[in-house]
Coordinates of C-alpha atoms in Angstrom, one line a residue:
Chain A
M1 CA -26.3 10.5 10.1
D2 CA -28.4 7.8 11.6
D3 CA -25.8 6.6 14.0
Q4 CA -25.3 9.9 15.5
G5 CA -27.4 10.4 18.6
C6 CA -27.4 12.3 21.8
P7 CA -25.1 10.4 24.2
R8 CA -27.4 11.3 27.1
C9 CA -30.9 10.6 26.1
K10 CA -30.0 8.2 23.3
T11 CA -32.6 9.6 20.9
T12 CA -31.2 9.4 17.4
K13 CA -32.1 11.0 14.2
Y14 CA -33.9 7.8 13.4
R15 CA -36.3 8.0 16.2
N16 CA -36.8 11.7 16.2
P17 CA -36.1 13.2 12.7
S18 CA -36.3 16.7 13.8
L19 CA -33.5 16.2 16.3
K20 CA -30.8 18.8 16.0
L21 CA -27.4 17.9 17.4
M22 CA -25.6 20.8 19.0
V23 CA -22.0 21.2 19.7
N24 CA -20.8 22.7 22.9
V25 CA -17.6 24.5 23.7
C26 CA -16.0 21.3 25.1
G27 CA -16.6 19.6 21.8
H28 CA -19.2 17.1 22.8
T29 CA -22.6 16.6 21.1
L30 CA -25.8 16.9 23.0
C31 CA -29.3 17.2 21.8
E32 CA -31.5 20.1 22.7
N33 CA -33.5 18.0 25.2
C34 CA -30.8 17.4 27.7
C35 CA -28.0 19.8 28.1
D36 CA -26.1 19.6 31.4
T37 CA -26.3 22.4 33.9
P38 CA -22.7 23.6 33.9
L39 CA -22.8 24.0 30.1
R40 CA -24.6 27.1 29.0
K41 CA -27.1 26.9 26.3
S42 CA -25.9 30.0 24.6
N43 CA -22.6 28.3 24.0
F44 CA -24.1 25.6 21.8
R45 CA -23.8 25.8 18.1
V46 CA -25.4 23.6 15.5
Q47 CA -23.0 20.8 14.5
L48 CA -21.6 21.2 11.0
F49 CA -19.1 18.4 10.9
E50 CA -19.5 14.8 11.6
D51 CA -16.7 14.7 14.1
P52 CA -17.4 17.0 17.0
T53 CA -13.7 17.6 17.6
V54 CA -13.5 19.2 14.2
D55 CA -16.3 21.6 15.1
K56 CA -14.6 22.4 18.4
E57 CA -11.4 23.1 16.6
V58 CA -13.2 25.3 14.1
E59 CA -14.7 27.4 16.9
I60 CA -11.4 27.8 18.6
R61 CA -9.6 28.7 15.4
K62 CA -12.1 31.4 14.7
K63 CA -11.5 33.0 18.1
V64 CA -7.8 32.7 17.8
L65 CA -7.6 34.2 14.4
K66 CA -9.6 37.2 15.6
I67 CA -6.6 38.0 17.7
Y68 CA -3.8 36.7 15.6
N69 CA -4.7 38.4 12.4
K70 CA -1.4 39.4 10.8
R71 CA -1.1 39.0 7.1
D72 CA 1.7 37.8 4.9
F73 CA 2.8 41.3 3.9
D74 CA 3.3 42.3 7.6
F75 CA 6.4 40.2 7.7
S76 CA 9.8 40.9 6.2
S77 CA 10.7 37.3 5.2
L78 CA 8.9 34.1 4.4
R79 CA 10.6 32.3 7.3
E80 CA 9.2 34.8 9.8
Y81 CA 5.7 34.4 8.4
N82 CA 5.9 30.6 8.6
D83 CA 7.2 30.8 12.1
Y84 CA 4.2 33.0 13.0
L85 CA 1.8 30.6 11.4
E86 CA 3.4 27.7 13.3
Q87 CA 2.9 29.7 16.5
V88 CA -0.8 30.1 15.7
E89 CA -1.2 26.4 14.9
D90 CA 0.4 25.4 18.2
I91 CA -2.0 27.6 20.1
V92 CA -5.0 26.1 18.3
Y93 CA -3.7 22.6 18.8
N94 CA -3.1 23.2 22.5
L95 CA -6.5 24.6 23.1
T96 CA -8.3 21.9 21.1
N97 CA -6.6 19.0 22.9
N98 CA -6.7 20.7 26.3
L99 CA -2.9 20.8 26.7
D100 CA -1.4 23.5 28.8
V101 CA -4.5 25.7 28.6
E102 CA -3.5 28.2 31.2
N103 CA -0.2 29.1 29.5
T104 CA -1.7 29.3 26.1
K105 CA -4.5 31.6 27.3
L106 CA -1.8 33.8 29.0
K107 CA 0.2 33.8 25.8
M108 CA -2.9 34.9 23.9
E109 CA -3.7 37.7 26.3
Q110 CA -0.1 38.9 26.3
Y111 CA -0.1 39.0 22.5
Q112 CA -3.4 40.8 22.5
R113 CA -2.1 43.5 24.8
E114 CA 1.2 44.0 22.9
H115 CA -0.3 44.3 19.4
R116 CA -3.6 45.9 20.2
D117 CA -3.1 48.7 17.6
L118 CA -1.9 46.3 14.9
I119 CA -4.9 44.0 15.5
Q120 CA -7.3 47.0 15.2
K121 CA -5.6 48.1 12.0
N122 CA -5.8 44.7 10.5
K123 CA -9.4 44.4 11.5
A124 CA -10.1 47.6 9.7
T125 CA -8.2 46.5 6.5
L126 CA -10.1 43.3 6.6
T127 CA -13.5 45.1 6.7
R128 CA -12.4 47.4 4.0
E129 CA -11.4 44.6 1.8
Q130 CA -14.6 42.8 2.4
E131 CA -16.5 45.9 1.5
E132 CA -14.6 46.3 -1.7
L133 CA -15.3 42.7 -2.6
E134 CA -18.9 43.2 -1.9
E135 CA -19.0 46.3 -4.1
L136 CA -17.4 44.4 -6.9
L137 CA -19.9 41.6 -6.5
L138 CA -22.8 44.1 -6.5
L139 CA -21.5 45.7 -9.7
E140 CA -21.3 42.4 -11.4
Q141 CA -24.7 41.4 -10.3
Q142 CA -26.1 44.7 -11.6
G143 CA -24.4 44.2 -14.9
N144 CA -26.0 40.8 -15.2
E145 CA -29.4 42.2 -14.4
Q146 CA -29.0 44.9 -16.9
R147 CA -28.1 42.5 -19.7
R148 CA -31.0 40.3 -18.9
L149 CA -33.4 43.2 -19.0
D150 CA -32.0 44.3 -22.3
V151 CA -32.5 40.9 -23.9
L152 CA -36.0 40.8 -22.6
Q153 CA -36.8 44.2 -24.0
D154 CA -35.4 43.2 -27.4
E155 CA -37.6 40.2 -27.5
Q156 CA -40.6 42.2 -26.5
R157 CA -39.9 44.7 -29.3
Q158 CA -39.6 41.9 -31.8
L159 CA -42.9 40.4 -30.7
Q160 CA -44.6 43.8 -31.0
A161 CA -43.2 44.4 -34.4
K162 CA -44.6 41.1 -35.6
R163 CA -48.0 41.8 -34.1
K164 CA -48.1 45.2 -35.7
N165 CA -47.3 43.7 -39.0
K166 CA -50.2 41.3 -38.7
Q167 CA -52.5 44.0 -37.6
A168 CA -51.4 46.1 -40.5
L169 CA -52.2 43.3 -42.9
L170 CA -55.7 42.9 -41.4
D171 CA -56.3 46.6 -41.7
E172 CA -55.2 46.7 -45.3
L173 CA -57.3 43.7 -46.1
E174 CA -60.3 45.7 -44.7
Q175 CA -59.6 49.1 -46.2
S176 CA -57.4 48.9 -49.3
Q177 CA -58.7 48.4 -52.9
L178 CA -55.9 46.1 -53.9
P179 CA -56.7 42.4 -54.4
A180 CA -56.0 40.1 -51.5
T181 CA -53.2 38.1 -53.1
I182 CA -51.1 41.3 -53.6
L183 CA -51.7 42.3 -50.1
L184 CA -50.6 38.9 -48.8
A185 CA -47.5 39.1 -50.9
Q186 CA -46.6 42.5 -49.6
H187 CA -47.2 41.2 -46.1
K188 CA -44.9 38.3 -46.7
V189 CA -42.2 40.7 -47.9
R190 CA -42.5 42.8 -44.9
A191 CA -42.4 39.8 -42.6
A192 CA -39.2 38.6 -44.3
Q193 CA -37.7 42.0 -43.9
L194 CA -38.5 42.0 -40.2
E195 CA -36.8 38.6 -39.8
T196 CA -33.6 39.7 -41.5
Q197 CA -33.6 42.7 -39.3
I198 CA -33.8 40.6 -36.2
E199 CA -31.1 38.3 -37.5
Q200 CA -28.9 41.2 -38.1
Q201 CA -29.5 42.6 -34.7
K202 CA -28.5 39.3 -33.2
Q203 CA -25.3 39.2 -35.2
T204 CA -24.1 42.7 -34.4
V205 CA -21.7 42.7 -31.5
K206 CA -22.4 45.4 -29.0
P207 CA -19.5 47.7 -29.0
T208 CA -17.7 47.5 -25.7
N209 CA -14.2 48.5 -24.6
L210 CA -13.6 45.8 -22.1
F211 CA -12.4 42.2 -22.6
S212 CA -14.1 39.7 -20.4
T213 CA -11.0 39.6 -18.2
G214 CA -11.3 43.3 -17.4
I215 CA -8.5 44.5 -19.6
H216 CA -9.3 47.6 -21.7
M217 CA -9.3 47.0 -25.4
R218 CA -6.7 49.6 -26.2
Q219 CA -4.4 48.7 -23.3
T220 CA -1.1 47.2 -24.3
V221 CA -0.2 44.4 -21.9
S222 CA 3.5 43.6 -21.9
L223 CA 4.2 40.1 -22.9
V224 CA 7.7 39.2 -21.7
A225 CA 9.4 36.9 -24.1
V226 CA 9.7 33.3 -22.8
P227 CA 13.5 32.7 -22.3
K228 CA 14.8 30.0 -24.6
V229 CA 16.1 27.0 -22.6
E230 CA 19.1 25.3 -24.2
D231 CA 18.9 21.6 -23.5
V232 CA 20.6 18.5 -24.7
L233 CA 18.6 16.6 -27.3
F234 CA 17.0 13.4 -26.1
H235 CA 18.5 10.2 -27.4
Y236 CA 16.7 7.0 -27.0
K237 CA 18.6 4.2 -25.3
P238 CA 16.9 0.9 -25.0
L239 CA 16.4 -0.4 -21.4
H240 CA 19.0 -2.9 -20.3
V241 CA 18.1 -5.2 -17.5
E242 CA 20.9 -7.1 -15.8
T243 CA 19.9 -10.7 -15.3
Y244 CA 23.2 -12.0 -13.9
G245 CA 22.9 -15.0 -16.2
P246 CA 23.2 -16.2 -19.7
P247 CA 21.1 -14.5 -22.4
V248 CA 17.6 -15.9 -22.8
P249 CA 16.3 -16.6 -26.3
E250 CA 13.4 -14.4 -27.5
L251 CA 9.9 -15.8 -27.1
E252 CA 9.5 -15.9 -30.9
Q253 CA 12.7 -17.9 -31.4
L254 CA 11.9 -20.7 -29.1
S255 CA 10.1 -23.0 -31.5
R256 CA 12.8 -22.5 -34.2
V257 CA 15.6 -23.4 -31.9
G258 CA 13.7 -26.5 -30.8
Y259 CA 12.7 -25.7 -27.2
L260 CA 9.1 -26.3 -27.7
N261 CA 9.5 -30.0 -28.5
H262 CA 10.3 -30.5 -24.9
V263 CA 7.4 -28.7 -23.4
R264 CA 3.9 -30.1 -23.0
A265 CA 1.9 -28.9 -26.0
A266 CA -1.0 -26.5 -25.5
M267 CA -4.4 -28.1 -25.6
P268 CA -7.3 -26.5 -27.4
Q269 CA -8.8 -25.4 -24.1
D270 CA -5.6 -23.5 -23.3
T271 CA -5.1 -21.9 -26.7
A272 CA -8.7 -20.5 -26.4
G273 CA -7.6 -18.3 -23.6
G274 CA -4.5 -17.1 -25.4
Y275 CA -2.0 -19.5 -23.9
T276 CA 0.8 -21.0 -25.9
S277 CA 3.4 -23.5 -24.8
A278 CA 6.1 -20.9 -25.7
L279 CA 4.9 -18.8 -22.8
A280 CA 5.5 -21.5 -20.2
C281 CA 8.8 -22.5 -21.9
H282 CA 10.1 -18.9 -22.0
R283 CA 9.2 -18.4 -18.3
A284 CA 11.0 -21.6 -17.3
I285 CA 14.1 -20.7 -19.3
Q286 CA 14.1 -17.1 -17.9
D287 CA 13.9 -18.5 -14.3
A288 CA 16.6 -21.0 -15.0
F289 CA 19.0 -18.4 -16.3
S290 CA 18.2 -15.6 -13.9
G291 CA 21.0 -15.1 -11.4
L292 CA 22.9 -18.2 -12.6
F293 CA 26.3 -16.5 -12.8
P294 CA 28.1 -15.6 -9.7
L295 CA 28.6 -11.9 -8.9
K296 CA 31.9 -10.4 -10.2
G297 CA 34.4 -9.7 -7.5
Chain B
M1 CA 12.1 -12.3 -12.0
F2 CA 14.7 -13.2 -9.5
H3 CA 17.3 -10.7 -10.7
N4 CA 15.2 -7.7 -9.7
S5 CA 13.4 -9.3 -6.8
S6 CA 13.5 -8.4 -3.1
Q7 CA 14.8 -11.8 -2.5
R8 CA 18.1 -11.0 -4.3
K9 CA 18.3 -7.6 -2.7
Y10 CA 17.5 -8.3 0.9
W11 CA 17.4 -12.0 1.6
I12 CA 20.6 -13.4 0.0
F13 CA 23.5 -13.3 2.4
K14 CA 27.2 -13.6 1.7
S15 CA 28.1 -16.5 3.9
E16 CA 27.0 -19.0 6.5
D17 CA 28.7 -16.9 9.1
E18 CA 26.6 -13.9 8.4
V19 CA 23.5 -16.0 8.8
A20 CA 24.7 -17.5 12.0
H21 CA 25.5 -14.1 13.3
M22 CA 22.0 -12.9 12.6
R23 CA 20.6 -15.8 14.6
R24 CA 22.9 -15.1 17.5
K25 CA 21.7 -11.5 17.5
A26 CA 18.1 -12.6 17.6
N27 CA 18.8 -14.8 20.5
Q28 CA 20.7 -12.1 22.3
K29 CA 18.0 -9.6 21.6
F30 CA 15.4 -11.7 23.3
R31 CA 17.6 -12.3 26.3
N32 CA 18.2 -8.6 26.7
K33 CA 14.5 -7.8 26.4
I34 CA 13.7 -10.1 29.2
Q35 CA 16.5 -8.9 31.4
E36 CA 15.5 -5.3 30.9
S37 CA 11.9 -5.9 31.6
G38 CA 13.1 -6.9 35.0
K39 CA 11.0 -10.0 35.5
S40 CA 11.8 -11.6 38.7
A41 CA 14.2 -14.5 39.1
V42 CA 15.5 -14.8 35.6
S43 CA 18.5 -17.0 35.5
D44 CA 20.6 -17.2 32.4
S45 CA 20.4 -21.0 32.3
M46 CA 16.7 -20.7 31.6
F47 CA 17.3 -19.4 28.2
L48 CA 18.0 -21.7 25.3
E49 CA 21.4 -21.7 23.7
R50 CA 21.9 -21.3 20.0
H51 CA 22.4 -25.0 19.2
E52 CA 19.4 -25.9 21.3
E53 CA 17.3 -23.4 19.4
D54 CA 18.6 -25.0 16.2
V55 CA 17.4 -28.4 17.1
L56 CA 14.0 -27.1 17.9
F57 CA 13.9 -25.1 14.7
R58 CA 14.8 -28.2 12.6
H59 CA 12.2 -30.2 14.5
Y60 CA 9.4 -27.8 13.7
E61 CA 10.6 -27.4 10.2
R62 CA 10.3 -31.1 9.7
R63 CA 6.8 -30.9 11.1
L64 CA 5.9 -28.1 8.7
L65 CA 7.1 -30.2 5.8
D66 CA 5.1 -33.2 7.0
F67 CA 2.0 -31.0 7.5
C68 CA 2.4 -29.6 3.9
N69 CA 2.9 -33.0 2.4
A70 CA -0.2 -34.4 4.2
F71 CA -2.3 -31.4 3.1
K72 CA -5.5 -32.0 1.3
P73 CA -5.9 -30.8 -1.5
A74 CA -2.3 -31.6 -2.5
M75 CA -0.1 -28.5 -2.0
P76 CA 2.1 -27.7 -5.0
K77 CA 5.8 -27.8 -4.4
S78 CA 6.2 -24.0 -4.8
V79 CA 3.8 -23.4 -1.9
V80 CA 5.7 -25.8 0.3
G81 CA 9.0 -24.1 -0.7
T82 CA 7.6 -20.7 0.1
A83 CA 6.3 -21.8 3.5
L84 CA 9.6 -23.2 4.5
M85 CA 11.4 -20.1 3.3
Y86 CA 9.0 -17.9 5.3
F87 CA 9.7 -20.0 8.4
R88 CA 13.4 -19.8 7.9
R89 CA 13.4 -16.1 7.3
F90 CA 11.2 -15.4 10.3
Y91 CA 13.6 -17.2 12.7
L92 CA 16.5 -15.4 11.2
N93 CA 15.5 -12.2 13.0
N94 CA 13.5 -13.7 15.9
S95 CA 14.1 -16.2 18.5
V96 CA 12.0 -19.4 19.0
M97 CA 11.8 -18.3 22.6
E98 CA 9.8 -15.2 21.7
H99 CA 7.3 -16.7 19.3
H100 CA 6.4 -20.3 19.5
P101 CA 7.3 -22.2 16.3
R102 CA 4.1 -24.3 16.2
T103 CA 1.9 -21.3 15.6
I104 CA 4.4 -19.6 13.3
M105 CA 4.7 -22.7 11.2
L106 CA 1.0 -22.9 10.6
T107 CA 0.9 -19.2 9.9
C108 CA 3.7 -19.6 7.3
A109 CA 1.8 -22.4 5.6
Y110 CA -1.4 -20.3 5.6
L111 CA 0.3 -17.2 4.3
S112 CA 2.1 -19.1 1.7
C113 CA -1.1 -20.6 0.3
K114 CA -2.5 -17.0 -0.1
V115 CA 0.7 -15.6 -1.7
D116 CA 1.1 -18.4 -4.1
E117 CA -2.5 -18.3 -5.1
F118 CA -3.2 -21.8 -3.9
N119 CA -6.8 -21.1 -3.0
V120 CA -7.7 -22.7 0.4
S121 CA -10.4 -21.3 2.6
S122 CA -9.6 -21.0 6.3
T123 CA -12.1 -23.7 7.1
Q124 CA -10.4 -26.1 4.7
F125 CA -7.1 -25.2 6.2
G126 CA -8.4 -25.8 9.6
G127 CA -9.8 -29.2 8.4
N128 CA -6.3 -30.3 7.8
L129 CA -5.4 -30.1 11.5
L130 CA -6.3 -33.7 12.0
H131 CA -6.1 -34.2 15.7
E132 CA -8.2 -31.3 16.7
T133 CA -11.9 -31.1 17.4
P134 CA -13.8 -28.5 15.3
A135 CA -13.7 -26.1 18.2
G136 CA -10.0 -26.7 18.6
Q137 CA -9.5 -26.0 14.9
E138 CA -11.3 -22.7 15.3
R139 CA -9.0 -21.8 18.1
V140 CA -6.0 -22.6 16.1
L141 CA -7.3 -20.6 13.2
E142 CA -7.8 -17.6 15.4
Q143 CA -4.3 -17.8 16.6
I144 CA -3.0 -18.1 13.0
L145 CA -5.0 -15.0 12.1
E146 CA -3.5 -13.1 15.0
Y147 CA 0.0 -14.0 14.1
E148 CA -0.4 -13.3 10.4
L149 CA 0.4 -9.6 10.5
L150 CA 3.4 -10.2 12.7
L151 CA 4.8 -12.7 10.2
I152 CA 4.3 -10.4 7.3
Q153 CA 6.0 -7.6 9.2
Q154 CA 9.0 -9.7 10.2
L155 CA 9.4 -10.7 6.6
N156 CA 9.6 -7.0 5.9
F157 CA 6.6 -7.4 3.6
H158 CA 8.8 -9.2 1.1
L159 CA 6.3 -11.9 0.3
V160 CA 7.4 -13.2 -3.1
V161 CA 9.8 -16.1 -2.9
H162 CA 11.6 -17.6 -5.9
N163 CA 11.9 -21.4 -5.5
P164 CA 14.4 -23.6 -7.4
Y165 CA 11.7 -25.8 -8.9
R166 CA 10.9 -23.9 -12.0
P167 CA 14.6 -23.1 -12.7
M168 CA 15.2 -26.9 -12.5
E169 CA 12.4 -27.5 -15.1
G170 CA 14.0 -24.8 -17.3
L171 CA 17.4 -26.3 -17.1
L172 CA 16.1 -29.7 -18.0
I173 CA 14.3 -28.2 -21.1
D174 CA 17.5 -26.4 -22.0
L175 CA 19.6 -29.6 -21.6
K176 CA 17.2 -31.5 -23.8
T177 CA 17.3 -28.8 -26.5
R178 CA 20.9 -27.7 -26.6
Y179 CA 22.9 -30.4 -25.1
P180 CA 22.5 -33.6 -27.1
T181 CA 25.6 -35.1 -25.4
L182 CA 23.5 -35.9 -22.5
E183 CA 21.2 -38.6 -23.7
N184 CA 18.4 -38.7 -21.2
P185 CA 18.1 -35.7 -19.0
E186 CA 14.8 -37.0 -17.6
S187 CA 16.8 -39.6 -15.7
L188 CA 18.3 -36.8 -13.6
R189 CA 15.0 -35.5 -12.6
K190 CA 14.2 -37.8 -9.6
S191 CA 17.5 -37.3 -7.8
A192 CA 17.6 -33.6 -8.6
D193 CA 14.2 -33.3 -7.0
D194 CA 15.4 -35.1 -3.9
F195 CA 18.4 -32.7 -3.8
L196 CA 16.1 -29.7 -3.9
T197 CA 13.8 -31.0 -1.2
Q198 CA 16.9 -31.6 1.0
A199 CA 18.2 -28.2 0.1
A200 CA 15.0 -26.6 1.3
M201 CA 15.8 -27.8 4.8
T202 CA 19.1 -26.0 4.8
D203 CA 20.2 -22.4 4.5
A204 CA 20.9 -22.8 0.8
G205 CA 17.9 -20.6 0.0
L206 CA 19.3 -17.8 2.0
L207 CA 22.8 -18.0 0.4
F208 CA 22.4 -18.8 -3.3
P209 CA 20.1 -17.8 -6.1
P210 CA 17.5 -20.5 -6.9
S211 CA 18.9 -21.0 -10.4
Q212 CA 22.2 -21.9 -8.9
I213 CA 20.6 -24.3 -6.5
A214 CA 18.8 -26.0 -9.4
L215 CA 22.0 -26.2 -11.4
A216 CA 23.8 -27.7 -8.4
A217 CA 21.0 -30.3 -8.1
I218 CA 21.3 -31.3 -11.8
L219 CA 25.1 -31.4 -11.7
N220 CA 25.0 -33.4 -8.6
S221 CA 22.6 -36.0 -9.9
A222 CA 24.7 -36.2 -13.2
L223 CA 27.7 -36.9 -11.0
R224 CA 25.9 -39.6 -9.2
A225 CA 25.0 -41.2 -12.5
S226 CA 28.6 -40.8 -13.6
L227 CA 27.5 -38.6 -16.5
S228 CA 29.8 -35.7 -17.5
M229 CA 28.3 -32.3 -17.9
E230 CA 31.5 -30.1 -18.0
S231 CA 30.9 -29.0 -21.5
Y232 CA 27.4 -27.8 -20.7
L233 CA 28.8 -25.0 -18.6
T234 CA 31.5 -24.0 -21.0
E235 CA 29.6 -24.3 -24.3
C236 CA 26.0 -23.8 -23.7
L237 CA 26.1 -21.2 -20.9
G238 CA 28.8 -19.4 -22.8
L239 CA 31.4 -19.5 -20.0
K240 CA 34.2 -20.7 -22.1
E241 CA 36.4 -17.7 -21.6
D242 CA 35.2 -17.0 -18.1
K243 CA 37.3 -19.3 -16.0
D244 CA 36.7 -17.2 -13.0
S245 CA 33.0 -17.6 -13.1
I246 CA 33.3 -21.3 -13.7
S247 CA 35.5 -21.8 -10.7
K248 CA 33.2 -19.6 -8.6
M249 CA 30.2 -21.7 -9.6
Y250 CA 31.9 -25.0 -8.8
D251 CA 32.8 -23.4 -5.5
S252 CA 29.2 -22.5 -4.7
M253 CA 28.1 -26.0 -5.6
R254 CA 30.6 -27.5 -3.2
R255 CA 29.4 -25.2 -0.5
M256 CA 25.8 -26.3 -1.2
K257 CA 26.8 -30.0 -1.0
T258 CA 28.5 -29.3 2.3
L259 CA 25.3 -27.7 3.6
L260 CA 23.3 -30.7 2.6
K261 CA 25.7 -33.1 4.2
K262 CA 25.8 -31.1 7.4
Y263 CA 22.1 -31.4 7.8
E264 CA 21.1 -33.8 10.5
L265 CA 17.7 -34.9 11.5
P266 CA 16.8 -33.6 14.9
K267 CA 17.3 -36.4 17.5
A268 CA 14.2 -37.3 19.4
D269 CA 15.9 -37.3 22.8
E270 CA 17.3 -33.9 22.4
V271 CA 14.0 -32.5 21.3
N272 CA 12.3 -34.0 24.3
I273 CA 14.7 -32.2 26.5
Y274 CA 14.5 -28.8 24.9
K275 CA 10.8 -28.7 24.2
P276 CA 9.7 -28.5 27.8
R277 CA 12.2 -25.8 28.4
L278 CA 10.7 -23.9 25.5
E279 CA 7.2 -24.3 26.9
R280 CA 8.4 -23.0 30.3
I281 CA 9.9 -19.9 28.7
H282 CA 6.8 -19.2 26.8
A283 CA 4.5 -19.8 29.8
Q284 CA 6.6 -17.4 31.8
F285 CA 7.4 -14.6 29.4
A286 CA 4.8 -14.5 26.7
S287 CA 2.3 -12.7 28.9
S288 CA 2.2 -9.1 27.8
S289 CA 1.4 -9.6 24.2
N290 CA -1.4 -12.0 24.8
K291 CA -4.4 -9.7 24.9
R292 CA -3.5 -7.7 21.8
K293 CA -3.4 -8.7 18.2
R294 CA 0.2 -9.4 17.3
G295 CA 1.8 -6.9 15.0
Y296 CA -0.5 -4.0 15.9
E297 CA 2.3 -2.6 18.2
D298 CA 1.6 1.1 18.2
D299 CA -2.1 1.0 17.6
S300 CA -3.7 3.7 19.5
H301 CA -7.1 2.3 19.4
V302 CA -8.5 0.2 22.2
A303 CA -7.7 -3.5 21.7
K304 CA -10.6 -5.7 21.2
E305 CA -11.4 -8.3 23.8
P306 CA -10.5 -11.6 22.4
R307 CA -13.5 -13.7 21.6
L308 CA -12.2 -16.8 23.2
V309 CA -9.7 -17.0 26.0
E310 CA -6.4 -18.0 24.5
E311 CA -5.9 -21.6 25.7
E312 CA -2.6 -23.2 25.4
W313 CA -2.8 -26.0 22.9
T314 CA 0.0 -28.5 22.8
D315 CA 1.9 -30.0 20.0
E316 CA -0.1 -33.2 20.2
D317 CA -3.2 -31.3 19.1
L318 CA -1.4 -30.6 15.8
M319 CA -0.6 -33.9 14.3

């Protein structure tokens, strides 16, 4: 971000850390200190993306989509929907790159006039859907809160039970006639009982009737059987590479046949790295035989 | 390996005619380009004819070979072979009138060092340009770097070249192992080597697989030493039944020998006539591509200002 600065007054983030770069409608960045007179200050927005052209396109897209807000179920075929989307993209592209701005604006206004009702309806559906989503989110949040509170309460109760137990012990030690050891033993038994109770509570699953995915417990979900696909069994065939030449002996056979007698032997320094003379010999033979035969026909 | 290489798929041609046709096309393409751009007063006689281009091509090819042989540290044979092949392939599809051979030849050597993993820094490479001042060497290096991408593009990015040197070694090893009839295959090595060096200056690399060239070299030197190697082909290479293949192979070898015989060293007087004409063509027509890096044809970014003004350096600066 250091290299981004206002093109006008040249202050950068480096020199003035509290500098905020704003994007204007035309897509150029200017800092708050020096905006030019023809550009209105209200049209400036804080720059979100590094490339100001991207920001400009985002703004234009928002405006266009407010008008062109048809959804995929508004169309009878996929092809029509895609054509519509392409139309929208063309408009956004034209406006971003300042091509044919007049015509595009005219087109937009015409579309707006023709489909005024549809636009309104879609706006309404959009808001409705958003509200529903918000409600769902709210419900979920509330559920989470509730669960958290429950857990807290349980813990409190357990703590209280323990304290009561201790207090009871102290009282008994004060008042009762029984000797201290017996009282202690009784206390220990009671503490152990409490512990097991707590453990049991943790183990019991709270009875619900909903799976985590939202399906009811008793609901039968139809599982369509996966159709069996008849396919030919796979047979392994080893790879055959056409070398257009005589067959090359295998690497391991080279020394047996006697090739290695005619190659420079590997020195200890070479074998340390994993080199053997068979490797060089094999490569030379491969190269010698590759493409040796003329092509047929 | 050669059998699944781009060289076999795209850079081996069927006949000498096809190769000659491609060169004619390149020449014609340049002529058309200049005619269409409508530069004033262009007469057809200004352009170089095919045989004139050939003489210049061979001249610069010789200089490339000499440059590589005089290179310090010593350049391995495969690097030299690759550089010559790049040079040859480049001028298969381009005319010497369009890109001057002296820069292209150095670029070929430079690229070949990189591709063949013969590690030479650009300063070391520049140091081999003996007749230049250090500043001149830098200038040349800049030009090389400018042309590099163009060269790679014109090679269609097929940079791996299979040379006949390793196949020759392999055949010698095979002869020693499986063909005791021939007593001392090592004696064939020297003359086979010469054959291969000569073959690199012909179109053999564009017409035949490297293993066939190596085999031709060995058979040829055996013939010279009056040693018979007939049974090698039939027995060891398993071609006893395949008379067809044997005759085809002998045919290819005959073609290769013809190619080698046809090669003639470029004559100095001819070169001295054609070179000034080449310089004139370049001075007149090579203007538009000067300011931009070669090969970045459709780059939409603003071309950088060249650091140094491109001065015309002459051949004498080279060697």
